[in-house]
Coordinates of C-alpha atoms in Angstrom, one line a residue:
M452 CA -23.8 -2.7 56.7
K453 CA -22.8 -3.9 52.9
K454 CA -22.9 -7.9 51.7
M455 CA -19.4 -8.8 50.9
L456 CA -19.1 -11.7 48.1
A457 CA -18.1 -15.0 49.6
F458 CA -15.6 -15.5 46.7
F459 CA -14.6 -13.8 43.4
P460 CA -12.8 -15.9 40.6
E461 CA -9.2 -15.3 39.8
G462 CA -8.8 -13.8 36.0
H463 CA -6.9 -15.8 33.7
D464 CA -4.0 -14.4 31.3
D465 CA -5.5 -12.0 29.0
E466 CA -9.1 -12.3 30.3
L467 CA -11.9 -10.0 29.6
L468 CA -13.4 -8.6 33.1
Y469 CA -16.9 -9.4 31.2
S470 CA -15.6 -13.0 31.2
I471 CA -14.9 -13.0 34.9
L472 CA -18.1 -12.1 35.7
A473 CA -19.7 -14.4 33.4
R474 CA -17.9 -17.3 35.3
Y475 CA -18.9 -15.9 38.5
H476 CA -22.5 -16.1 37.5
L477 CA -21.8 -19.6 36.0
M478 CA -20.1 -20.9 39.7
T479 CA -22.7 -19.3 41.9
G480 CA -25.9 -20.8 40.3
N481 CA -27.9 -17.8 40.0
V482 CA -30.8 -18.1 38.0
S483 CA -31.6 -14.7 37.5
Y484 CA -28.8 -12.2 35.9
K485 CA -30.1 -9.6 37.9
G486 CA -29.4 -11.4 41.1
T487 CA -25.8 -12.0 40.0
L488 CA -26.1 -7.9 39.5
I489 CA -26.9 -7.3 42.9
D490 CA -24.2 -9.4 44.4
L491 CA -21.8 -7.8 42.3
F492 CA -22.3 -3.9 42.3
G493 CA -25.2 -3.8 44.5
S494 CA -27.9 -2.8 41.8
S495 CA -29.7 -4.4 39.2
S496 CA -29.6 -1.7 36.9
I497 CA -25.7 -1.9 35.8
C498 CA -25.3 -2.7 32.0
S499 CA -22.5 -5.3 31.0
V500 CA -19.8 -3.6 28.9
I501 CA -17.4 -5.8 26.7
D502 CA -14.3 -3.2 26.2
L503 CA -14.5 -0.5 28.8
P504 CA -16.8 -1.4 31.6
S505 CA -17.5 0.9 34.5
H506 CA -18.6 0.9 38.0
I507 CA -15.3 -0.9 38.8
K508 CA -14.4 0.6 42.4
R509 CA -17.7 -0.5 43.5
L510 CA -17.0 -4.0 42.2
C511 CA -13.9 -3.8 44.2
N512 CA -15.5 -2.7 47.4
K513 CA -17.4 -6.2 47.3
F514 CA -14.7 -8.1 46.9
P515 CA -13.8 -10.6 49.9
R516 CA -10.7 -9.1 51.8
N517 CA -8.3 -11.5 51.0
N518 CA -9.0 -11.0 47.4
T519 CA -5.9 -9.3 45.7
F520 CA -7.9 -7.6 42.6
Q521 CA -7.5 -4.0 42.9
P522 CA -9.4 -1.5 40.3
K523 CA -6.0 -0.6 38.4
Y524 CA -5.1 -4.1 38.3
I525 CA -8.4 -5.0 36.6
I526 CA -8.1 -1.9 34.5
E527 CA -4.9 -2.5 33.3
R528 CA -5.2 -6.7 33.2
H529 CA -8.8 -7.5 32.1
T530 CA -10.3 -4.2 29.8
L531 CA -9.2 -2.6 26.8
F532 CA -8.4 0.4 28.6
P533 CA -4.4 0.1 27.7
Y534 CA -5.4 -0.6 24.0
Y535 CA -7.0 2.9 23.6
A536 CA -5.7 5.0 26.2
P537 CA -2.5 6.0 25.0
F538 CA -3.5 7.4 21.9
V539 CA -6.0 10.1 23.5
P540 CA -4.4 13.3 25.2
S541 CA -3.3 12.6 29.1
D542 CA -6.4 14.7 30.5
R543 CA -8.8 12.8 28.4
A544 CA -7.1 9.3 29.7
K545 CA -8.0 10.7 33.0
T546 CA -11.4 11.4 32.5
I547 CA -11.9 7.9 30.9
L548 CA -10.3 6.1 34.1
T549 CA -12.2 8.0 36.1
S550 CA -15.6 6.9 34.6
M551 CA -14.4 3.7 34.4
L552 CA -14.0 3.6 38.2
G553 CA -17.2 5.7 38.6
E554 CA -20.6 5.6 37.8
L555 CA -20.5 7.3 34.4
G556 CA -20.3 4.6 32.0
N557 CA -22.3 6.0 29.2
K558 CA -19.7 8.3 28.1
I559 CA -16.8 6.3 28.3
H560 CA -17.1 4.9 24.5
Y561 CA -17.3 8.8 23.2
Q562 CA -14.2 10.3 25.7
A563 CA -12.1 7.3 23.9
G564 CA -13.2 9.0 20.5
I565 CA -14.8 5.0 19.5
M566 CA -18.0 6.3 18.5
A567 CA -16.4 8.8 16.2
S568 CA -13.3 6.8 14.6
G569 CA -15.2 5.0 11.5
V570 CA -13.6 1.9 13.0
K571 CA -16.7 -0.7 14.0
N572 CA -16.4 -3.0 17.1
P573 CA -16.8 -6.7 16.4
K574 CA -20.4 -7.4 15.6
Y575 CA -20.1 -10.7 18.0
L576 CA -17.5 -11.7 20.6
R577 CA -14.8 -13.5 18.9
Y578 CA -12.8 -16.8 19.7
C579 CA -10.4 -19.3 18.8
P580 CA -11.6 -22.5 18.2
K581 CA -8.3 -24.3 19.3
C582 CA -8.0 -22.2 22.3
L583 CA -11.7 -23.0 23.3
K584 CA -10.8 -26.6 23.1
E585 CA -7.5 -26.6 25.1
E586 CA -9.0 -24.2 27.7
E587 CA -11.7 -26.8 28.1
E588 CA -9.6 -29.4 28.8
N589 CA -6.7 -27.9 30.9
L590 CA -9.2 -25.5 33.1
G591 CA -12.4 -27.1 32.8
Q592 CA -14.1 -23.6 31.4
A593 CA -13.0 -21.7 28.2
Y594 CA -12.8 -18.1 28.6
W595 CA -13.0 -14.7 26.6
H596 CA -9.7 -13.3 25.5
R597 CA -9.8 -9.4 25.6
I598 CA -7.3 -9.4 22.7
H599 CA -9.8 -11.4 20.3
Q600 CA -12.1 -8.6 20.9
V601 CA -10.1 -5.8 19.7
P602 CA -10.9 -3.9 16.4
G603 CA -8.9 -5.4 13.8
V604 CA -7.6 -8.5 15.3
F605 CA -9.0 -11.5 13.4
I606 CA -6.3 -14.0 14.1
C607 CA -4.6 -16.1 17.0
D608 CA -1.1 -15.6 17.1
V609 CA -0.7 -18.8 19.4
H610 CA -2.4 -21.2 16.5
R611 CA -2.1 -18.7 13.3
I612 CA -5.7 -19.5 12.5
L613 CA -8.7 -17.0 11.9
L614 CA -10.9 -16.2 14.8
C615 CA -14.5 -17.3 14.8
D616 CA -17.4 -15.4 15.6
S617 CA -19.7 -16.5 18.5
T618 CA -23.2 -15.7 18.8
V619 CA -23.0 -13.4 21.7
P620 CA -23.4 -9.8 20.4
F621 CA -20.5 -7.3 21.1
A622 CA -23.4 -4.7 21.7
G623 CA -27.0 -4.5 21.4
H624 CA -27.6 -8.0 23.6
N625 CA -29.4 -8.3 27.2
R626 CA -27.2 -5.5 28.7
Q627 CA -27.8 -7.3 31.9
Q628 CA -26.6 -10.9 30.9
Y629 CA -22.9 -12.3 30.9
E630 CA -22.2 -15.1 28.9
V631 CA -19.7 -17.9 29.1
L632 CA -17.7 -19.1 26.4
N633 CA -18.5 -22.8 25.8
S634 CA -19.2 -24.9 22.8
G635 CA -22.8 -24.3 22.7
I636 CA -22.3 -20.5 21.7
A637 CA -19.5 -21.4 19.1
T638 CA -20.3 -21.2 15.4
N639 CA -16.5 -21.9 13.9
T640 CA -17.3 -19.8 11.2
S641 CA -15.7 -16.5 10.3
E642 CA -17.4 -14.2 8.6
I643 CA -14.3 -12.6 6.6
Y644 CA -12.0 -13.9 4.5
F645 CA -8.2 -13.1 4.3
D646 CA -5.4 -14.2 1.8
S647 CA -1.6 -14.9 2.9
A648 CA -0.5 -11.5 2.1
E649 CA -3.4 -10.2 4.2
K650 CA -2.8 -12.4 7.1
D651 CA 0.7 -11.2 7.4
H652 CA -0.9 -8.1 8.1
L653 CA -2.8 -9.5 10.5
L654 CA -0.2 -11.2 12.5
Y655 CA 1.5 -7.5 12.7
I656 CA -1.5 -6.0 13.9
F657 CA -2.0 -9.0 16.7
N658 CA 1.5 -8.6 18.0
Q659 CA 1.2 -4.6 18.2
V660 CA -2.2 -5.0 20.0
R661 CA -0.5 -7.6 22.2
W662 CA 2.3 -5.1 23.1
L663 CA -0.1 -2.6 23.7
L664 CA -1.9 -4.8 26.3
G665 CA 1.0 -6.1 28.0
H666 CA 2.6 -2.8 28.5
P667 CA 0.5 -0.1 29.8
V668 CA 2.2 3.4 28.6
K669 CA 1.5 7.0 29.5
S670 CA -0.6 9.0 26.7
K671 CA 1.5 11.5 24.4
S672 CA 0.2 14.5 23.0
L673 CA -1.5 14.5 19.4
N674 CA 1.3 16.9 18.4
Y675 CA 3.7 14.2 19.3
F676 CA 2.4 11.6 17.0
K677 CA 2.3 14.0 14.1
E678 CA 6.0 14.8 14.6
F679 CA 7.1 11.4 15.0
Y680 CA 5.1 10.2 11.8
L681 CA 6.4 13.1 9.8
N682 CA 10.0 12.4 10.7
R683 CA 9.7 9.0 9.1
L684 CA 7.8 10.4 5.8
K685 CA 10.6 12.7 5.4
E686 CA 13.0 9.7 5.4
L687 CA 11.0 7.8 2.9
G688 CA 10.6 10.7 0.7
F689 CA 6.8 11.7 1.0
V690 CA 7.7 15.4 2.3
S691 CA 9.0 18.1 0.3
N692 CA 12.1 20.3 1.0
R693 CA 9.6 22.9 2.2
G694 CA 8.1 20.6 4.3
R695 CA 4.9 19.7 2.8
I696 CA 3.3 16.3 2.6
K697 CA 3.0 14.8 -0.5
F698 CA -0.2 13.3 -0.1
A699 CA -1.3 12.1 -3.7
T700 CA 1.9 9.8 -3.4
L701 CA 1.6 8.6 -0.1
L702 CA -2.2 7.6 -0.7
S703 CA -1.0 5.9 -3.7
A704 CA 1.7 4.1 -1.8
F705 CA -0.4 3.5 1.4
T706 CA -3.3 1.9 -1.1
T707 CA -0.7 -0.5 -2.8
F708 CA 0.9 -1.7 0.4
Y709 CA -2.3 -3.0 1.6
G710 CA -4.7 -3.2 -1.0
I711 CA -8.1 -1.6 -1.2
Q712 CA -10.1 -4.8 0.0
F713 CA -8.0 -5.1 3.0
L714 CA -8.2 -1.6 4.0
L715 CA -12.4 -1.7 3.6
K716 CA -12.1 -4.6 5.9
M717 CA -10.3 -2.9 8.7
D718 CA -12.7 0.3 8.1
S719 CA -9.9 2.5 6.9
Y720 CA -9.9 2.7 3.1
I721 CA -9.4 6.0 1.9
S722 CA -10.3 7.1 -1.8
A723 CA -7.5 8.3 -3.9
N724 CA -9.3 11.9 -4.3
S725 CA -9.9 12.4 -0.5
D726 CA -8.5 15.3 1.1
H727 CA -10.2 15.0 4.3
S728 CA -9.6 11.4 5.5
W729 CA -8.5 10.0 8.8
L730 CA -4.8 10.2 7.4
H731 CA -4.8 14.0 6.5
R732 CA -6.3 14.7 10.1
L733 CA -3.3 12.8 11.6
L734 CA -0.8 14.5 9.5
R735 CA -2.0 18.0 9.6
K736 CA -2.4 19.9 12.6
P737 CA -3.9 17.6 15.3
R738 CA -7.2 18.5 16.4
F739 CA -8.8 14.7 16.6
T740 CA -7.7 11.7 18.0
C741 CA -7.3 8.9 15.7
H742 CA -8.6 5.1 16.3
P743 CA -5.3 2.8 17.8
L744 CA -5.7 0.5 14.6
R745 CA -5.3 3.1 12.3
H746 CA -2.3 4.4 13.7
I747 CA -1.0 0.8 13.7
L748 CA -1.7 0.5 10.0
L749 CA 0.2 3.4 9.2
L750 CA 3.3 2.3 11.6
R751 CA 3.3 -1.1 9.8
F752 CA 3.5 1.2 6.5
L753 CA 6.4 2.9 8.0
N754 CA 8.1 -0.3 9.0
E755 CA 7.9 1.2 12.6
S756 CA 5.9 -0.4 15.8
V757 CA 4.1 0.6 18.8
S758 CA 7.0 -0.1 21.0
S759 CA 9.3 2.6 18.8
L760 CA 6.3 5.0 18.8
F761 CA 6.2 5.2 22.4
S762 CA 10.0 4.9 23.0
S763 CA 10.9 7.4 20.6
S764 CA 12.3 10.9 21.8
C765 CA 10.4 12.8 18.7
T766 CA 11.7 16.0 18.0
K767 CA 11.3 18.1 14.6
S768 CA 14.7 17.4 13.1
V769 CA 15.0 15.7 9.8
V770 CA 16.5 12.2 9.8
L771 CA 17.8 11.2 6.7
P772 CA 17.7 7.7 5.3
F773 CA 21.3 8.1 3.8
G774 CA 22.9 10.1 7.3
V775 CA 23.7 13.4 6.9
G776 CA 26.4 14.2 3.7
P777 CA 28.9 15.0 2.3
W778 CA 29.0 11.3 1.1
P779 CA 32.0 9.1 -0.3
C780 CA 32.5 9.1 -3.9
L781 CA 32.6 5.3 -5.0
N782 CA 34.8 6.1 -8.4
K783 CA 37.7 3.7 -8.6
A784 CA 39.4 5.7 -11.2
A785 CA 39.2 8.7 -9.1
D786 CA 42.0 9.8 -6.8
H787 CA 39.1 10.9 -4.3
Y788 CA 37.8 7.3 -4.0
K789 CA 36.0 6.8 -0.7
Q790 CA 36.4 10.4 0.4
N791 CA 33.4 12.4 1.4
L792 CA 33.1 14.6 -1.6
V793 CA 29.6 14.0 -3.1
F794 CA 27.6 16.7 -1.8
E795 CA 24.3 16.1 -4.1
C796 CA 21.9 13.5 -3.0
K797 CA 18.3 13.1 -4.4
I798 CA 15.7 11.2 -2.7
K799 CA 12.6 9.6 -3.9
I800 CA 10.7 6.3 -3.1
N801 CA 11.6 2.8 -4.9
R802 CA 8.2 1.8 -5.8
E803 CA 9.0 -2.2 -5.5
S804 CA 10.5 -2.3 -2.3
M805 CA 8.6 0.9 -0.6
R806 CA 12.0 2.1 0.6
P807 CA 14.0 5.1 0.3
L808 CA 16.3 5.1 -3.2
G809 CA 19.4 8.1 -3.2
T810 CA 20.8 8.8 -6.3
F811 CA 24.3 10.5 -5.2
I812 CA 26.0 12.7 -7.9
C813 CA 29.9 13.3 -7.9
T814 CA 31.4 16.3 -9.9
C815 CA 33.6 13.7 -11.6
G816 CA 30.7 12.5 -13.2
Y817 CA 30.2 9.4 -11.5
I818 CA 26.6 8.6 -10.1
Y819 CA 25.5 6.0 -7.9
T820 CA 22.1 4.6 -6.2
R821 CA 21.6 3.2 -3.0
N822 CA 18.4 1.8 -1.1
G823 CA 18.0 3.0 2.4
I824 CA 17.6 3.0 5.1
D825 CA 21.2 2.9 6.2
T826 CA 21.5 0.3 9.0
Q827 CA 25.5 0.0 9.6
L828 CA 28.5 2.5 8.6
N829 CA 29.6 0.3 6.0
D830 CA 26.3 0.5 4.2
R831 CA 27.6 4.4 2.9
Y832 CA 30.1 2.1 0.6
T833 CA 27.9 0.3 -1.4
G834 CA 26.0 1.4 -4.3
R835 CA 24.8 0.6 -7.8
V836 CA 26.2 2.6 -10.8
K837 CA 24.2 4.8 -12.8
E838 CA 26.8 6.5 -14.9
F839 CA 30.5 6.3 -14.9
G840 CA 31.2 9.7 -16.1
E841 CA 34.3 11.1 -18.1
L842 CA 36.9 10.4 -15.7
W843 CA 36.4 6.7 -15.3
V844 CA 35.9 6.2 -19.2
K845 CA 39.4 8.4 -19.4
R846 CA 40.9 6.0 -17.0
L847 CA 39.6 3.0 -18.9
L848 CA 41.5 3.8 -22.0
E849 CA 44.6 4.8 -20.2
L850 CA 44.6 1.2 -18.8
S851 CA 43.6 -0.4 -22.2
N852 CA 46.3 1.7 -24.2
S853 CA 48.9 0.3 -21.6
N854 CA 48.4 -3.4 -22.8
Y855 CA 46.6 -4.4 -19.2
S856 CA 44.6 -7.5 -19.4
M857 CA 40.5 -7.5 -19.1
R858 CA 40.5 -8.8 -16.0
E859 CA 43.4 -6.2 -14.7
I860 CA 41.2 -3.3 -15.8
A861 CA 38.3 -4.9 -14.3
R862 CA 40.1 -5.1 -11.0
R863 CA 41.1 -1.7 -11.0
L864 CA 38.0 0.1 -12.0
G865 CA 36.0 -2.4 -9.9
V866 CA 33.7 -3.7 -12.3
D867 CA 33.8 -7.2 -13.9
T868 CA 35.1 -7.8 -17.4
N869 CA 31.9 -7.8 -19.3
T870 CA 31.5 -4.0 -18.1
V871 CA 35.2 -3.4 -19.5
K872 CA 34.1 -4.8 -22.8
K873 CA 31.0 -2.8 -23.4
Y874 CA 32.7 0.4 -22.9
L875 CA 35.6 -0.4 -24.6
Q876 CA 33.2 -1.3 -27.7
L877 CA 31.6 1.9 -27.0
Q878 CA 34.6 3.9 -27.3
M879 CA 35.6 1.6 -30.6
L880 CA 38.8 0.6 -29.2
I881 CA 38.2 -3.5 -29.1
K882 CA 39.0 -5.4 -32.2
S883 CA 37.1 -8.5 -33.2
P884 CA 39.1 -11.7 -32.4
T885 CA 39.2 -12.1 -36.3
D886 CA 40.3 -8.8 -37.1
K887 CA 43.9 -8.7 -38.3
N888 CA 43.8 -4.7 -39.7
P889 CA 43.5 -2.3 -36.8
Q890 CA 42.0 0.2 -39.4
K891 CA 39.1 -1.5 -40.1
I892 CA 36.9 -0.4 -37.5
R893 CA 37.8 3.5 -38.7
L894 CA 36.6 1.8 -42.3
D895 CA 33.4 0.6 -41.2
I896 CA 32.5 4.0 -39.5
S897 CA 33.2 5.6 -42.9
D898 CA 31.6 3.1 -44.6
H899 CA 28.5 3.3 -42.5
R900 CA 28.5 7.3 -42.6
E901 CA 28.4 7.3 -46.3
S902 CA 25.5 5.1 -46.0
W903 CA 23.2 7.0 -43.8
T904 CA 24.2 10.3 -45.5
R905 CA 22.8 8.8 -49.1
H906 CA 20.1 7.5 -47.5
L907 CA 19.3 10.7 -45.9
E908 CA 19.5 12.6 -49.4
K909 CA 17.2 9.9 -50.7
H910 CA 14.5 10.7 -48.5
A911 CA 14.7 14.2 -47.2
S912 CA 11.0 14.2 -46.3
L913 CA 10.9 11.7 -43.8
T914 CA 10.9 12.1 -39.9
R915 CA 13.3 10.7 -37.7
T916 CA 11.4 7.9 -36.7
E917 CA 10.6 6.9 -40.1
L918 CA 14.4 7.3 -41.5
R919 CA 15.1 4.9 -38.1
N920 CA 12.7 2.5 -39.0
S921 CA 13.3 2.5 -43.0
C922 CA 17.1 1.7 -42.3
S923 CA 17.3 0.2 -39.2
A924 CA 20.6 -1.5 -39.4
I925 CA 22.8 1.3 -40.3
Y926 CA 20.8 3.2 -37.7
T927 CA 21.5 0.8 -34.7
W928 CA 25.1 0.3 -35.8
L929 CA 26.0 4.0 -35.9
Y930 CA 23.8 4.6 -32.5
R931 CA 26.1 2.2 -31.0
H932 CA 29.4 3.1 -32.0
D933 CA 29.3 6.5 -33.6
R934 CA 26.4 8.2 -31.7
T935 CA 27.7 11.8 -31.5
W936 CA 28.1 12.0 -35.1
L937 CA 24.7 10.5 -36.1
M938 CA 22.8 12.9 -33.4
E939 CA 24.5 15.6 -35.6
N940 CA 23.2 14.3 -38.7
L941 CA 19.6 13.8 -38.0
P942 CA 16.9 15.8 -39.5
K943 CA 15.8 18.6 -36.5
P944 CA 12.7 17.1 -34.4
R945 CA 9.4 18.0 -36.2
S946 CA 6.6 19.8 -34.1
P947 CA 3.9 16.8 -32.9
R948 CA 0.8 16.4 -35.2
H949 CA -2.2 17.5 -34.0
Y950 CA -4.6 14.3 -34.4
T951 CA -7.5 15.0 -36.5
G952 CA -9.3 11.8 -36.3
R953 CA -12.7 10.6 -35.4
V954 CA -13.2 9.4 -31.7
D955 CA -15.0 6.2 -31.2
W956 CA -17.4 7.7 -28.8
E957 CA -19.1 4.6 -28.4
K958 CA -16.1 2.4 -27.5
R959 CA -15.2 5.2 -24.8
D960 CA -18.5 5.5 -23.5
K961 CA -18.7 1.6 -22.4
M962 CA -15.0 2.2 -21.1
L963 CA -16.3 4.8 -19.1
A964 CA -19.5 3.2 -17.9
S965 CA -17.4 0.4 -16.5
M966 CA -15.2 2.6 -14.9
V967 CA -18.3 4.7 -13.3
I968 CA -20.0 1.7 -11.8
Q969 CA -16.6 0.7 -10.0
A970 CA -16.3 4.1 -8.8
I971 CA -19.9 4.3 -7.5
E972 CA -19.2 0.8 -5.9
D973 CA -16.0 2.4 -4.1
L974 CA -17.6 5.6 -2.9
L975 CA -20.6 4.0 -1.7
A976 CA -17.9 1.8 0.6
I977 CA -16.7 4.6 2.2
T978 CA -17.4 5.5 5.9
P979 CA -18.7 8.0 7.1
P980 CA -20.7 8.3 3.8
V981 CA -19.7 10.7 0.9
R982 CA -22.3 12.1 -1.5
I983 CA -22.5 10.3 -4.7
T984 CA -22.1 13.6 -7.3
T985 CA -21.2 13.8 -11.1
S986 CA -18.3 15.5 -9.9
R987 CA -16.9 13.2 -7.4
V988 CA -17.2 10.3 -9.7
G989 CA -15.5 12.5 -12.1
K990 CA -12.6 13.1 -9.9
Y991 CA -12.4 9.3 -8.5
I992 CA -12.0 8.0 -12.1
H993 CA -9.6 11.1 -13.6
H994 CA -11.9 12.0 -16.5
L995 CA -14.1 15.0 -14.7
S996 CA -13.6 17.0 -18.1
L997 CA -15.3 14.2 -20.3
L998 CA -18.3 13.8 -17.7
E999 CA -18.4 17.7 -17.5
K1000 CA -18.1 18.7 -21.1
H1001 CA -19.2 15.6 -23.3
L1002 CA -22.0 13.9 -21.4
N1003 CA -24.4 14.4 -24.0
R1004 CA -22.4 11.6 -26.2
L1005 CA -22.1 9.1 -23.4
P1006 CA -25.5 7.7 -23.1
I1007 CA -24.8 4.7 -21.3
T1008 CA -22.5 6.2 -18.7
R1009 CA -25.0 9.1 -18.6
G1010 CA -27.7 6.6 -17.6
Y1011 CA -25.8 5.0 -14.6
L1012 CA -24.7 8.6 -13.5
E1013 CA -28.5 9.7 -13.4
K1014 CA -29.6 6.5 -11.6
S1015 CA -26.8 7.0 -8.9
I1016 CA -26.3 10.3 -8.4
E1017 CA -27.7 11.5 -4.9
P1018 CA -29.8 14.4 -4.3
V1019 CA -29.5 16.3 -1.0
D1020 CA -32.4 14.4 0.6
R1021 CA -31.2 11.1 -0.4
F1022 CA -27.9 11.8 0.7
Q1023 CA -28.9 12.9 4.2
V1024 CA -31.4 9.8 4.5
R1025 CA -28.2 7.5 4.1
R1026 CA -26.3 9.2 6.5
I1027 CA -29.1 9.2 8.8
N1028 CA -29.1 5.5 8.3
F1029 CA -25.3 5.3 8.8
V1030 CA -25.3 7.1 12.2
A1031 CA -28.5 5.4 13.4
K1032 CA -26.7 1.9 12.8
N1033 CA -23.7 3.1 15.1
L1034 CA -25.5 4.4 17.4
R1035 CA -27.9 1.5 17.9
E1036 CA -24.4 -0.6 18.3
H1037 CA -23.2 1.2 21.1
Q1038 CA -26.2 2.9 23.0
D1039 CA -29.4 2.2 24.5
K1040 CA -31.1 5.0 24.0
I1041 CA -30.6 8.1 21.8
L1042 CA -32.4 11.6 21.8
Y1043 CA -33.7 13.2 18.4
W1044 CA -31.4 16.2 18.9
E1045 CA -28.5 13.8 18.9
L1046 CA -29.1 11.9 15.9
V1047 CA -29.8 15.4 14.0
R1048 CA -26.5 16.7 15.1
K1049 CA -24.5 13.6 14.5
S1050 CA -25.9 13.2 11.0
G1051 CA -24.7 16.7 10.3
L1052 CA -28.3 18.3 9.5
R1053 CA -28.8 21.7 9.4
P1054 CA -32.5 23.3 10.0
G1055 CA -34.8 23.2 6.7
Y1056 CA -34.4 19.5 5.8
G1057 CA -37.2 18.0 3.9
D1058 CA -40.5 15.9 5.1
S1059 CA -38.4 12.8 3.6
V1060 CA -35.5 13.3 5.9
E1061 CA -38.1 13.9 8.8
T1062 CA -39.4 10.6 8.1
S1063 CA -36.4 8.9 8.2
I1064 CA -35.6 10.3 11.3
L1065 CA -38.5 9.4 13.1
Y1066 CA -38.2 5.8 11.6
E1067 CA -34.7 5.4 12.9
M1068 CA -35.6 6.8 16.5
D1069 CA -38.6 4.3 17.0
Q1070 CA -35.4 1.5 15.9
L1071 CA -33.3 3.0 18.5
Q1072 CA -35.6 2.8 21.3
G1073 CA -36.3 -0.5 20.3

């Protein structure tokens, strides 16, 4: 007859199962952790796992009969399954669930895509110092919050402070040990610094993770995520009319939105020249799962949330940020004012606000712009004028000739009085307050034209730019008051002159050297590793041609490149080290062939690579 537990502690809100088991060990007074494992699982060989533990059904079979804990409740409320499961296909989510309930714990992290994601788990279990103090005072014992252990969560939303690292490793610790949270293992230090702008991103990430943990949702297909994101990217102008994603523009905007340093801290940096990044894989034909943190980063960039992601009825239809045309004409001088007669709308991204900017062009010549996305019907009737057009100018002249006041003209045309004055001046119809002679403006035009003509005859060999600089006062007056005549009386533009001067190669060498140094640092920070080559560095700094054709004239740059570019075997060794480090963080035992395959090695690698593999195997086996 199997031995039942005499008691089992109730779990606190957002407490890890690992933390509950640690408190059970403390409350029983067991000297040995193996004794606790035998009590809980009937075996001393079960490993303690922080995020996605297994053998949960076996644990529940040991509970007292009056205990309300059920396997599904434990998985949804006290593990990170609700965080990972929604982003993997439903059949794989079921497999993960089966593995957690059963005995196949060694496969769970592979099934969830964590091992191949490139997003690292925390090095140590994390905690909020203020939560620790409050729980010790109110509950008598602090506990490990599961949300604090999620990759990308570095802040406590309750107290708005950064989380601290404990001395308990997230992986690689004594796998049969359960450590309770107390002041003795608290370090009160945070390994990473974040500025105020980055903390806003962290608060958003925290809220999205909290929603996922509190609202278990069904998995969506990989194609669903692709269509959802494509629809939003179309709204923002990152997709062409032919349906092609403008990846260069998208990557630039995405990196600008977060900053390189923040993306590196989130293990999600994408090189500007990359064409096989996690973002490419997510938005192209879906074949790979993507880490939840990266979904959250993309959602923030698109001004969305995980709630809208999983509640949306995603379709392939294009959702326009300004609705479906035609759109209203906002020209108050036209008889079709506010009528939907604008059929041309050009959409691009406003680089300051990162919102769609629409340019609406009416056949009457009136052009206006609007920032999207429209949220109310009245948004269609607001805009910023770009060009008034001939119809508006004609109406302005009619009202002016009818002796209306400036204020009345402005009211009828929907502008302010300064705009009216400006355009009347451009049409040479406003008179200076001291002008008594209505013919003065015409005389001024005649005088300036004559002066400009004499200047042209005297300096017939000068270019347009030289003429403008040598007679700037007359040129400016004519440009403002008689532009059409001026343009007709300028010399024809000359073809560009070819530069025949010498290049300052020493100065260029120093400039390129600094760019190469920074590029190499950035490329070395990319995960998974990429090989450092002259071609990759040249593309990264947008000066590949110089490095390929003129490297002999750039001794400083050449020196840095020669020291930094990687032969194949050196890169293979670096990649082995990277893969081995990841495996060491998540597994106890690694096979030789597994390390070789995950490092992307093919038969025929050299002795130095073989030596590196054997060394890492020794380290992995401990």
